[in-house]
Each structure stands twice: as C-alpha cells, then as structure tokens.
PDB file of C-alpha atoms in Angstrom:
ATOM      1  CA  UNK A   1      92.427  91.029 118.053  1.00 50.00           C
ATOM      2  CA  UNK A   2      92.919  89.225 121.600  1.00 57.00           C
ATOM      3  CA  UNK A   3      96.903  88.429 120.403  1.00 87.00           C
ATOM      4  CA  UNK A   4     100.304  90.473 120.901  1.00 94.00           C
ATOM      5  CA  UNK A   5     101.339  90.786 116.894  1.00 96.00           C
ATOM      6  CA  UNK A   6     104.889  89.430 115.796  1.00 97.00           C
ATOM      7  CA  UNK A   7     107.492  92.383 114.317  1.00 98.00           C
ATOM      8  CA  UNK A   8     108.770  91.277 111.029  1.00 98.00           C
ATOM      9  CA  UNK A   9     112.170  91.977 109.212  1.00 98.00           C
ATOM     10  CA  UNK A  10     111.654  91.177 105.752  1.00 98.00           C
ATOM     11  CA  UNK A  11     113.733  91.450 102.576  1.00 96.00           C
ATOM     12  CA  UNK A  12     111.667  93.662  99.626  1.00 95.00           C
ATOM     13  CA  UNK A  13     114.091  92.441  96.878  1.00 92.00           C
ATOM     14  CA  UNK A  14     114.612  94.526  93.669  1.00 91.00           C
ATOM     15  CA  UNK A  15     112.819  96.920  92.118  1.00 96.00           C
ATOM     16  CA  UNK A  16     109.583  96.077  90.997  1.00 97.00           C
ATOM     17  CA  UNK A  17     110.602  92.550  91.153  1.00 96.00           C
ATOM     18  CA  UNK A  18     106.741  91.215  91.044  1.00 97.00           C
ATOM     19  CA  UNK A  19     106.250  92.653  87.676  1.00 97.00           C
ATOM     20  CA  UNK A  20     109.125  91.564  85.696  1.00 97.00           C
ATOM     21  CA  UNK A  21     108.988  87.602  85.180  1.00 96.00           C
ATOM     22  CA  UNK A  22     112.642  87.207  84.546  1.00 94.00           C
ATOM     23  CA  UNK A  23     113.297  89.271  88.386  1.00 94.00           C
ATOM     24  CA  UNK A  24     110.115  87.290  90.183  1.00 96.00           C
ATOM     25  CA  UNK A  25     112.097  83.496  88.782  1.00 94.00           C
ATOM     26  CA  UNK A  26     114.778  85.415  90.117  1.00 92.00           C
ATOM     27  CA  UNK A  27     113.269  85.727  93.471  1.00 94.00           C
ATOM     28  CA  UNK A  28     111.177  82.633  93.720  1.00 96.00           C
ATOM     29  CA  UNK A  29     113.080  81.862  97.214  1.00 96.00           C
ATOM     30  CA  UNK A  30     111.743  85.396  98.651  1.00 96.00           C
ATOM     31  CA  UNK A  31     108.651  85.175  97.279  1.00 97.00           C
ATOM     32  CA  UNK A  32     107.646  81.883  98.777  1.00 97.00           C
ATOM     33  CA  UNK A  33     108.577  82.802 102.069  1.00 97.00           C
ATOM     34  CA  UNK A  34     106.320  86.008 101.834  1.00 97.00           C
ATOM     35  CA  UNK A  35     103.794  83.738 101.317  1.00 97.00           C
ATOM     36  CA  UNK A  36     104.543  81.124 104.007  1.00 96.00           C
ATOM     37  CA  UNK A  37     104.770  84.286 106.624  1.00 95.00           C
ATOM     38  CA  UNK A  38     101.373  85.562 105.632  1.00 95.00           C
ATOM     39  CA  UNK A  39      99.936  82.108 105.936  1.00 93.00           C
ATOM     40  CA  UNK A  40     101.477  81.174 109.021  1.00 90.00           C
ATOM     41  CA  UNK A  41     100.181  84.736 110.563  1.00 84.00           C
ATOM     42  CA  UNK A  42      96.945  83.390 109.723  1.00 81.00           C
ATOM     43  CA  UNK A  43      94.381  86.485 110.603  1.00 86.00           C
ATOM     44  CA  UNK A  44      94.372  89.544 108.179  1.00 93.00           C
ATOM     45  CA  UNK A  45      95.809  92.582 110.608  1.00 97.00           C
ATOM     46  CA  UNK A  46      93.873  95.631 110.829  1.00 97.00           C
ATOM     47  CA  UNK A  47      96.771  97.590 109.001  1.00 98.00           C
ATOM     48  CA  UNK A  48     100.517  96.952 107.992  1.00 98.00           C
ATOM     49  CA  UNK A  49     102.731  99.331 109.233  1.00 98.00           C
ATOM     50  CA  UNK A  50     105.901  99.638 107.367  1.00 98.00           C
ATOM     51  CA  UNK A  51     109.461 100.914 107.913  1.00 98.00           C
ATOM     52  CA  UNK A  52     111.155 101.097 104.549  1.00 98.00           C
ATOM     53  CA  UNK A  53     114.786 101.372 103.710  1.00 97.00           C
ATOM     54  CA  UNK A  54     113.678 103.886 101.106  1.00 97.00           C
ATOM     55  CA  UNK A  55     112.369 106.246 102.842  1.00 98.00           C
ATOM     56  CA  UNK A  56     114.077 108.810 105.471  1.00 98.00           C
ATOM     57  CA  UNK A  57     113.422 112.158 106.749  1.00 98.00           C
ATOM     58  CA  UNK A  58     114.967 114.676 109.855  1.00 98.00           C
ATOM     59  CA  UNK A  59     112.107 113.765 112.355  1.00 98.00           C
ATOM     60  CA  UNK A  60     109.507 110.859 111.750  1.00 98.00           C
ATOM     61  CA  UNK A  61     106.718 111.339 109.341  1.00 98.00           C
ATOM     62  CA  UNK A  62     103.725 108.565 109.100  1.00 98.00           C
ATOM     63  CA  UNK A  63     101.983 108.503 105.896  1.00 98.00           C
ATOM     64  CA  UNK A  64      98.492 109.874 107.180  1.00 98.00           C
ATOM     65  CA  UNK A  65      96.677 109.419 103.079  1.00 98.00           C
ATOM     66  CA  UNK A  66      93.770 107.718 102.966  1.00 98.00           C
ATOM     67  CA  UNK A  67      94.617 106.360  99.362  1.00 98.00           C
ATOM     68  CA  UNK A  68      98.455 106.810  98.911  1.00 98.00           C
ATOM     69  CA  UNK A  69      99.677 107.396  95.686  1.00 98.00           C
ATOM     70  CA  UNK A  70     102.583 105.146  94.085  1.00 98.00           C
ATOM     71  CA  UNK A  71     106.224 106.463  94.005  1.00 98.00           C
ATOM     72  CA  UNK A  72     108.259 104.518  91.363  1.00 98.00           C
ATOM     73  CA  UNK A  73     111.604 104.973  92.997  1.00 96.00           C
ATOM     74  CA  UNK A  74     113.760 102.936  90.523  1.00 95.00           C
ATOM     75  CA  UNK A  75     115.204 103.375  87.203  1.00 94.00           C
ATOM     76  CA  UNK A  76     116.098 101.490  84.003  1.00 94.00           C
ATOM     77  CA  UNK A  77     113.184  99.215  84.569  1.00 96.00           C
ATOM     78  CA  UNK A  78     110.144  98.318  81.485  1.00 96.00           C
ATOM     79  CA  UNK A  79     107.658 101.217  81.095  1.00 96.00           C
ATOM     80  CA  UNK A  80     104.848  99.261  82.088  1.00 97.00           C
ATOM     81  CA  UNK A  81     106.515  98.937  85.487  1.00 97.00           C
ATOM     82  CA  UNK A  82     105.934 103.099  85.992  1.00 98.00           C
ATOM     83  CA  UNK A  83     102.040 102.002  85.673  1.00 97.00           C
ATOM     84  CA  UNK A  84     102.004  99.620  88.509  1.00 97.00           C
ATOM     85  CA  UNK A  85      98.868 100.232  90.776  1.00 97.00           C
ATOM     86  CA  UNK A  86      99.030  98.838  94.399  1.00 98.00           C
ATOM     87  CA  UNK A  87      95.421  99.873  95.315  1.00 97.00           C
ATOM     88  CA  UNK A  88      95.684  99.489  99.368  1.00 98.00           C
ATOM     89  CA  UNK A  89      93.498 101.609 101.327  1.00 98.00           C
ATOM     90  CA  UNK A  90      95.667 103.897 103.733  1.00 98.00           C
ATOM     91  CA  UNK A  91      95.004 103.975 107.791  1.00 98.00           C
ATOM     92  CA  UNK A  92      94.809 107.035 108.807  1.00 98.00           C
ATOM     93  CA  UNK A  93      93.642 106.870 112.227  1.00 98.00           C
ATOM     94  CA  UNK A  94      95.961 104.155 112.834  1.00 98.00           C
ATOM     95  CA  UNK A  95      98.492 106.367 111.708  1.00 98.00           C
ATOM     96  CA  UNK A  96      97.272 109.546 113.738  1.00 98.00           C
ATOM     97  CA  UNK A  97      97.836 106.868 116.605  1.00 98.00           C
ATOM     98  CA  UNK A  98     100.977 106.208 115.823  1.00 98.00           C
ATOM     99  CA  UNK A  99     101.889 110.068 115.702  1.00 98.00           C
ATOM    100  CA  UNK A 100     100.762 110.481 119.275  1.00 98.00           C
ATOM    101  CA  UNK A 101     102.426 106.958 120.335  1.00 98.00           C
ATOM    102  CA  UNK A 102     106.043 108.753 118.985  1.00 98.00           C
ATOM    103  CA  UNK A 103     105.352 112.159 120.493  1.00 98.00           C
ATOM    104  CA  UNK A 104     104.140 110.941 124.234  1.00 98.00           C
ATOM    105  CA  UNK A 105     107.723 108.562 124.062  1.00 98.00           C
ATOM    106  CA  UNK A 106     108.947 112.065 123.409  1.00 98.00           C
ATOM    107  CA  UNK A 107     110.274 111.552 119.525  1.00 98.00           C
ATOM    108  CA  UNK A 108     109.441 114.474 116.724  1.00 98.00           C
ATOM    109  CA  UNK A 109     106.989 112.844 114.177  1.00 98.00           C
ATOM    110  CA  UNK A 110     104.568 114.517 111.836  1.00 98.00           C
ATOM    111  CA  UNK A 111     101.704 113.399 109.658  1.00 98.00           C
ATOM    112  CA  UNK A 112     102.640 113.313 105.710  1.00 98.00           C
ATOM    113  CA  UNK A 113      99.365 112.908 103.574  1.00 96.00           C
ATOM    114  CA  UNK A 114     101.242 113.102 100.667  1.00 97.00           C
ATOM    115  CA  UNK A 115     103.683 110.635 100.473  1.00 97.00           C
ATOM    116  CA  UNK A 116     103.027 107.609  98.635  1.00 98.00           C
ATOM    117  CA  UNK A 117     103.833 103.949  98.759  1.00 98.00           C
ATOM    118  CA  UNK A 118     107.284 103.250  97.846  1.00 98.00           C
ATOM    119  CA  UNK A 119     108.687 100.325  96.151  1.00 98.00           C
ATOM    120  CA  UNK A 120     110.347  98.445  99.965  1.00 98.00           C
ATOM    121  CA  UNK A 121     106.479  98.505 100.206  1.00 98.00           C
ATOM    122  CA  UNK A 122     104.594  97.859  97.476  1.00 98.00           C
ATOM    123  CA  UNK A 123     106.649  94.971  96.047  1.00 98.00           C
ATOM    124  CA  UNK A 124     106.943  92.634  99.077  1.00 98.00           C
ATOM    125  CA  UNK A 125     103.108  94.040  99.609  1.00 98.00           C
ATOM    126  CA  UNK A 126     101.979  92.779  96.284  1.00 98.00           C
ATOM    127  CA  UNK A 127     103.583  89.459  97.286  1.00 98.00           C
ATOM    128  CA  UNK A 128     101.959  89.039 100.629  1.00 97.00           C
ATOM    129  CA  UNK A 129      98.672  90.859  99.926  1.00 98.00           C
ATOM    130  CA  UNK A 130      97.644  90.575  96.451  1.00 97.00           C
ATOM    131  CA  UNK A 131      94.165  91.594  97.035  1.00 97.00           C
ATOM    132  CA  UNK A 132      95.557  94.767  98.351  1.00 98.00           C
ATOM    133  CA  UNK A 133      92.790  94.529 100.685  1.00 97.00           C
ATOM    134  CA  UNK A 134      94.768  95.392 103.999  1.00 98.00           C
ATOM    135  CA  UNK A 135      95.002  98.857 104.876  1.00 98.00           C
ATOM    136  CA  UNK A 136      98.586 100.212 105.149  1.00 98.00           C
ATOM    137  CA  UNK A 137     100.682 103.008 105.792  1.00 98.00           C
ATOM    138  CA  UNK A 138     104.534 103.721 105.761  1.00 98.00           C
ATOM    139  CA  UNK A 139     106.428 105.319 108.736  1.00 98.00           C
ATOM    140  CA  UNK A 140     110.252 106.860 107.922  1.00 98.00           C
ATOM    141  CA  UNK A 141     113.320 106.093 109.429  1.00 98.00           C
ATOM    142  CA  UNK A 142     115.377 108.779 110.371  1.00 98.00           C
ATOM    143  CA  UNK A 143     118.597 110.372 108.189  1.00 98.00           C
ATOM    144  CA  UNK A 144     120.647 110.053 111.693  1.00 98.00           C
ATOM    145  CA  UNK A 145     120.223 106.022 110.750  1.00 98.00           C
ATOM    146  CA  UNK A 146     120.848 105.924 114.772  1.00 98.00           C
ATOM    147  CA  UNK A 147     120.611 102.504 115.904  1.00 98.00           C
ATOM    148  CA  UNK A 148     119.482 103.542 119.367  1.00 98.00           C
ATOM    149  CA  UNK A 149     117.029 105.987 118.392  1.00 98.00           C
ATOM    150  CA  UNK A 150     115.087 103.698 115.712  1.00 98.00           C
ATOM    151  CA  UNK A 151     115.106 100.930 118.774  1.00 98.00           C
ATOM    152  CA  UNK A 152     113.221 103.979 120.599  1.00 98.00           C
ATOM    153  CA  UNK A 153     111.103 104.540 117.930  1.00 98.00           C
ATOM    154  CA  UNK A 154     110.187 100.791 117.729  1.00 98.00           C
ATOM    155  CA  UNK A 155     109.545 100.515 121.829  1.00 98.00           C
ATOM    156  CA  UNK A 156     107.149 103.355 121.298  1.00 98.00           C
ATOM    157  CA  UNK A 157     105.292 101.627 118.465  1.00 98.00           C
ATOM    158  CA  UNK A 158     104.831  98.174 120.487  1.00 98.00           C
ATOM    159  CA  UNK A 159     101.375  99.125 121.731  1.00 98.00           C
ATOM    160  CA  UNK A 160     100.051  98.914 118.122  1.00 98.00           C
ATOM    161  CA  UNK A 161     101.112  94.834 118.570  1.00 98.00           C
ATOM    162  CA  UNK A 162      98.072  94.662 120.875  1.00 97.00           C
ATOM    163  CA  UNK A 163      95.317  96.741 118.267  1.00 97.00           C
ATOM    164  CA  UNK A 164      95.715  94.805 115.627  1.00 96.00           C
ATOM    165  CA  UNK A 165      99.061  96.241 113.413  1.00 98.00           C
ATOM    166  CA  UNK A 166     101.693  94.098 111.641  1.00 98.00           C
ATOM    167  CA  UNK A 167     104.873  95.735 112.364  1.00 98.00           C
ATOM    168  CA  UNK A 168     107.504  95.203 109.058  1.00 98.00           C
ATOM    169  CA  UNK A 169     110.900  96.409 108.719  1.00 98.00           C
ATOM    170  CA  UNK A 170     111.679  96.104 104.966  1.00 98.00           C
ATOM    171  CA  UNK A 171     115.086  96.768 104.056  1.00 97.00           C
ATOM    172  CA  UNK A 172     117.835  93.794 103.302  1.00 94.00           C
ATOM    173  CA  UNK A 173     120.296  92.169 105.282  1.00 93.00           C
ATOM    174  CA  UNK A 174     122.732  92.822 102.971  1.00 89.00           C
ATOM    175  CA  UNK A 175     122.930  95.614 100.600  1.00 80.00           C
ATOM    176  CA  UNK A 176     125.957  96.197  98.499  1.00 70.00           C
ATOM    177  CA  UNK A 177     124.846  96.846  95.331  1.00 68.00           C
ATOM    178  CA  UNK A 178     128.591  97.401  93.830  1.00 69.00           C
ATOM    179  CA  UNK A 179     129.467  93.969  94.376  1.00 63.00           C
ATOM    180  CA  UNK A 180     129.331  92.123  91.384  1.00 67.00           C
ATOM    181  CA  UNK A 181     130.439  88.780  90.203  1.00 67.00           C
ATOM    182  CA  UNK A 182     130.396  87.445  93.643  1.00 67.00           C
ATOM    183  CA  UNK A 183     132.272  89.691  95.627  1.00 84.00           C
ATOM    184  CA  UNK A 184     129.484  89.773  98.018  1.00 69.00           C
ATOM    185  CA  UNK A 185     129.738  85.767  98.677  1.00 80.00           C
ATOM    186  CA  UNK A 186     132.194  86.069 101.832  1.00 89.00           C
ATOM    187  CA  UNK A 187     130.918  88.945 103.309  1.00 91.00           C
ATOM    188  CA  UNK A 188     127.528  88.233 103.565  1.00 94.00           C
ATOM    189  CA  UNK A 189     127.834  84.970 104.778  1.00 95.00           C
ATOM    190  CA  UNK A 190     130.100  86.747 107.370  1.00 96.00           C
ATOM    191  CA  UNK A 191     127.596  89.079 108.297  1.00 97.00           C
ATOM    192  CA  UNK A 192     124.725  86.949 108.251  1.00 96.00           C
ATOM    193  CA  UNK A 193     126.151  84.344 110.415  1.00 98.00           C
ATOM    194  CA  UNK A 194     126.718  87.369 112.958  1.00 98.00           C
ATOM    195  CA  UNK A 195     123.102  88.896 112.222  1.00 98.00           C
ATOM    196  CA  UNK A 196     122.054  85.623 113.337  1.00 98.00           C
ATOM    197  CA  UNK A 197     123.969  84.775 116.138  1.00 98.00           C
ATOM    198  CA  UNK A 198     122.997  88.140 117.565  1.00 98.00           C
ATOM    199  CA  UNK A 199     119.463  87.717 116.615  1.00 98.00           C
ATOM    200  CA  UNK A 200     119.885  84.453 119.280  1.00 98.00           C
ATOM    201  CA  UNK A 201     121.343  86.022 121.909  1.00 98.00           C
ATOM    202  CA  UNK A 202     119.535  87.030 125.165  1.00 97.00           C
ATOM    203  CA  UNK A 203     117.230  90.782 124.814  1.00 97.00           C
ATOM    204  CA  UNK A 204     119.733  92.515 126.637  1.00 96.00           C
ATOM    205  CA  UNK A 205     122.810  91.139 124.490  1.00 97.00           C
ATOM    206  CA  UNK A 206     121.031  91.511 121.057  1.00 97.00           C
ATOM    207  CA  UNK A 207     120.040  94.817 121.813  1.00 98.00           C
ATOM    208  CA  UNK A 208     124.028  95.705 122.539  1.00 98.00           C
ATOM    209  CA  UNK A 209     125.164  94.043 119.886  1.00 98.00           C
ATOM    210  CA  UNK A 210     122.976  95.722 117.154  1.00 98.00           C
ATOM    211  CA  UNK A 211     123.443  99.386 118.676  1.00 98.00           C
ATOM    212  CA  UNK A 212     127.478  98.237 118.235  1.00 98.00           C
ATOM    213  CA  UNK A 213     126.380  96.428 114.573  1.00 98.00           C
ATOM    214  CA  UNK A 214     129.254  98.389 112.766  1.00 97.00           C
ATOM    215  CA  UNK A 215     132.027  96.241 114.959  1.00 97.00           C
ATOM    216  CA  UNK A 216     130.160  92.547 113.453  1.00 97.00           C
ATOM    217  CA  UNK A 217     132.379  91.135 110.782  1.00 97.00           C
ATOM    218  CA  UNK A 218     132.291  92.898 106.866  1.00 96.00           C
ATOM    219  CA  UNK A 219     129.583  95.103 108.085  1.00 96.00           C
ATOM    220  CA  UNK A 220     130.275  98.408 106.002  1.00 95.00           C
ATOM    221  CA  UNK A 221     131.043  96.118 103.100  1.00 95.00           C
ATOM    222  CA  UNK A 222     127.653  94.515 103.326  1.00 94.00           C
ATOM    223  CA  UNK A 223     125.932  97.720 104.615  1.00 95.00           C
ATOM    224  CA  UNK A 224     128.166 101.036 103.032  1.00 91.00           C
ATOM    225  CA  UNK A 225     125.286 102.729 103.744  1.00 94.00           C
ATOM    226  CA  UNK A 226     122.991 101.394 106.576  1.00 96.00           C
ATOM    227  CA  UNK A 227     119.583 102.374 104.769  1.00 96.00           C
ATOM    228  CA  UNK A 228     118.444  98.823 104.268  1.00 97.00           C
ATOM    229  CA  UNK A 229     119.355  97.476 108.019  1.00 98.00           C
ATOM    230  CA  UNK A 230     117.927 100.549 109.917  1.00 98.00           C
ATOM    231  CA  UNK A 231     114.603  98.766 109.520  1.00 98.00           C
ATOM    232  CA  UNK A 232     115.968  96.140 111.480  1.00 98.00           C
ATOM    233  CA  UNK A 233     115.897  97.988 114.065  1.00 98.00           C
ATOM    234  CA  UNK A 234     112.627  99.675 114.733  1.00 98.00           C
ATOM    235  CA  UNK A 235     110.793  95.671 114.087  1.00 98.00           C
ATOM    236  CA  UNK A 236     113.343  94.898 116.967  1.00 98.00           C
ATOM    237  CA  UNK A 237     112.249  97.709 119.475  1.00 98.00           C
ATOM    238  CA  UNK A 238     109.182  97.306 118.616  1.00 98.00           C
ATOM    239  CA  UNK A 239     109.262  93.415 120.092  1.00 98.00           C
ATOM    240  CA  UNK A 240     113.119  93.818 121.870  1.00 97.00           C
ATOM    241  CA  UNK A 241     112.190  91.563 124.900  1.00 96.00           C
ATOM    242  CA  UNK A 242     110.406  88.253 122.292  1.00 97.00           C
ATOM    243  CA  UNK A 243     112.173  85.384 120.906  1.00 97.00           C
ATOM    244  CA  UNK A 244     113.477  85.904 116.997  1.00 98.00           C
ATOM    245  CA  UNK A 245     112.742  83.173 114.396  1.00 98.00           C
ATOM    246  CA  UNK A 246     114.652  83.064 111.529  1.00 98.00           C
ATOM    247  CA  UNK A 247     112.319  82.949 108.674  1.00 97.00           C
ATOM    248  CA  UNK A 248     113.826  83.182 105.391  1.00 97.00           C
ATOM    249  CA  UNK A 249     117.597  82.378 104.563  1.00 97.00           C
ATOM    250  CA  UNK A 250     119.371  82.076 101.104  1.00 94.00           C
ATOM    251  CA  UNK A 251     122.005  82.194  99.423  1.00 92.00           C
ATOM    252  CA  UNK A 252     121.779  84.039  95.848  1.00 85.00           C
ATOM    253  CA  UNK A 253     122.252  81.654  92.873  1.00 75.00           C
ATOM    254  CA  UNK A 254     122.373  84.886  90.709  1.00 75.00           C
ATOM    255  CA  UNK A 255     124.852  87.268  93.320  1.00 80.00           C
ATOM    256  CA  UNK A 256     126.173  84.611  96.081  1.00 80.00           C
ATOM    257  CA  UNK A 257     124.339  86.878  98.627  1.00 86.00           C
ATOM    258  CA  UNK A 258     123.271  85.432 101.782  1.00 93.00           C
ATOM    259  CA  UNK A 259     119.999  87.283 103.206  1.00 95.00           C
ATOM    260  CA  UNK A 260     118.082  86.407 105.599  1.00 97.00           C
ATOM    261  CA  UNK A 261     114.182  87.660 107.674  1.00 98.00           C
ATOM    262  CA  UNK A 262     113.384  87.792 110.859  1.00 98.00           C
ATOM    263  CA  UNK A 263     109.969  87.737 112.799  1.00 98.00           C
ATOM    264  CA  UNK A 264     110.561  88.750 116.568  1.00 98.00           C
ATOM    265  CA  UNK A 265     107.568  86.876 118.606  1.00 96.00           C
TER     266      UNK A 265
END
C-alpha cells in the first residue's frame, strides 16, 4: 500500500453480540457503522492490529499464533455462543515487527503464541470482516493503564500505518456496567461531549487533555475502571499529529448511553 492507514477507536459492544439476535437488534446502530468504516476504508489491509480493552499484561505481549485460538471471555451467555469460530489467519511476521518496533522505542514487549482472540476482537471482527479473510493479531495494553505510556506505545506502532496495518483500539467510550435504569444517561453525555471536544482540539492540546482524562467531567463514573478507554489511547499515538473524525455516535435506546468512535486520519 502507497497510503498512511487511519487509527481507529471503535466500540466492540457486548459479549458475543453478533450471535445472539435479540443483542445484534440491540446493536443495529454499531453494527452499521462497522460496516460503513470498512467500506469507506475501501482496500482490505494486510493485517488488523488490535488493542483490546480485554486484554492486559505487565509489559506488552503481541499475539505471535499463526491460527489463534478463541477465548470466550463472557459468562451467562447461550451455549452455542462458547462454539463460536472466528477463523482469521494470525500475522506473525507482522507481529514479530511490531515486537521490534516496541523494543527499538525502548518499551518491554514479548511474543505470546498462545493467546487467542478475545471477544473486543472477534465480535466487532465478525462485523467488519465476515469472511474472516484478513489476517489479525491482538497487542495488550498494559495493567499500569498509563495514559502516557500507551500514547508511547501507539507513536512506536505508527510505522505499521505505512505497511499496510489497520490500527483499532476496541474498548468503549463509556463503560459502567453498574449503571442501570439510566443512571448512565447524564454522565455519558457529559463525558462524551468532553471526549469530543478534546478529540477537536489541536495535537498538542488533545494529547494534554487525554493524559489529564480523569479531570473531564463524570469520568470515573463513566470509566471506574479505565480498561475500555486505554485503547483510546494507543489508536491516538499511533496517529497523535492527524485530524479525528467522529464516526459513530449514539445514544442507547436500551441504557441511555452515549458512545461514540473515532478514526484519527
């Protein structure tokens, strides 16, 4: 590919979403707008790489299988769901690549050849790829959840724009799961409207802003734990200098949740 690739934040929704017909109406908003982002990428990447909000280790690992296994990390959901086969080849060179790209920007990172695709993947995957006929592989964030390192491990992955990798974050924009009933409405309009507003601002600004993301308004009610943002961050470092486009934005008819994606570039 002659083109710089666009960084993508993207929500995965819940649980095996795609599977379950009630969940998929559910998510009919999300789902379209996976679509509309594949289509408007237009060329099939060479490989996907994905940050997931579900997976985290003490230094970076990259998924180095050449045919990941699932990991069915959800409960509660129909049998039939613990079956589900997303048959994407892995990339390991790319991801022996991105192990030396990490370790020459001086960050610890390891090959994992047994880890296996994990539901932030294989669910928005299974939307945007059906075919599963793009090879992909999963870096981790780190447990730290340090804003400023996962920007660092983000800069250190933008050469992989230029050889032909799709860079996704896949977490949410707002994840509270213990708000029910629409306790989530306020907040998450609140902290989407500043997600936003920061995703607008000038590199240098945005970049401030979402190292200081705690201070934005209802952020640790939206985000108790950060797992599902941290993505966020690495799709941003990755492309920290390119214009953000917001690409997705609703508000839950089912929660009252306002999410919302990003693609940087």
């Amino acid at each position: 590919m002659s083109t710089i690739l666009p960084t993508y934040f993207i929500s995965h929704g819940g649980g095996p979403w795609p599977w379950v017909p009630q969940m998929r109406e559910l998510f009919q908003p999300l789902e379209t707008a996976l679509k509309d982002m594949v289509k408007n990428h237009g060329e099939k990447p060479k490989a996907i790489l994905m940050i997931s909000g579900h997976w985290e280790e003490n230094i970076v690992n990259v998924m180095g299988s050449p045919q990941p296994p699932m990991l069915y990390d959800y409960y509660g959901f129909p049998p039939e769901t613990y079956q589900i086969r997303y048959a994407a080849p892995g990339a390991p060179s790319v991801a022996e690549r991105t192990v030396n790209l990490l370790k020459n920007a001086g960050i610890k990172a390891k090959l994992d050849k047994a880890r296996g695709f994990d539901h932030g993947t294989f669910a928005p995957m299974a939307v945007m790829y059906p075919e599963a006929d793009v090879p992909l592989f999963q870096v981790s964030m780190l447990t730290s959840y340090d804003p400023a390192a996962h920007l660092a491990i983000g800069r250190a992955l933008a050469p992989l724009r230029k050889e032909g990798v799709m860079i996704v974050g896949s977490g949410l924009s707002m994840h509270n799961l213990r708000l029910r009933n629409g306790q989530g409405r306020l907040p998450s309009a609140e902290f989407d409207q500043w997600l936003y507003d920061t995703m607008m601002a000038d590199p240098a600004t945005r970049t401030q802003r979402i190292i200081e993301w705690e201070n934005a308004p209802s952020a640790r009610i939206c985000h108790q734990d950060e797992d599902h943002l941290v993505p966020l961050f690495t799709a941003l470092g990755a492309a920290e200098n390119d214009t953000a486009t917001r690409i997705y934005h609703n508000v839950s008819a089912f929660t009252g949740n306002t999410v919302s994606n990003y693609q940087f570039g």
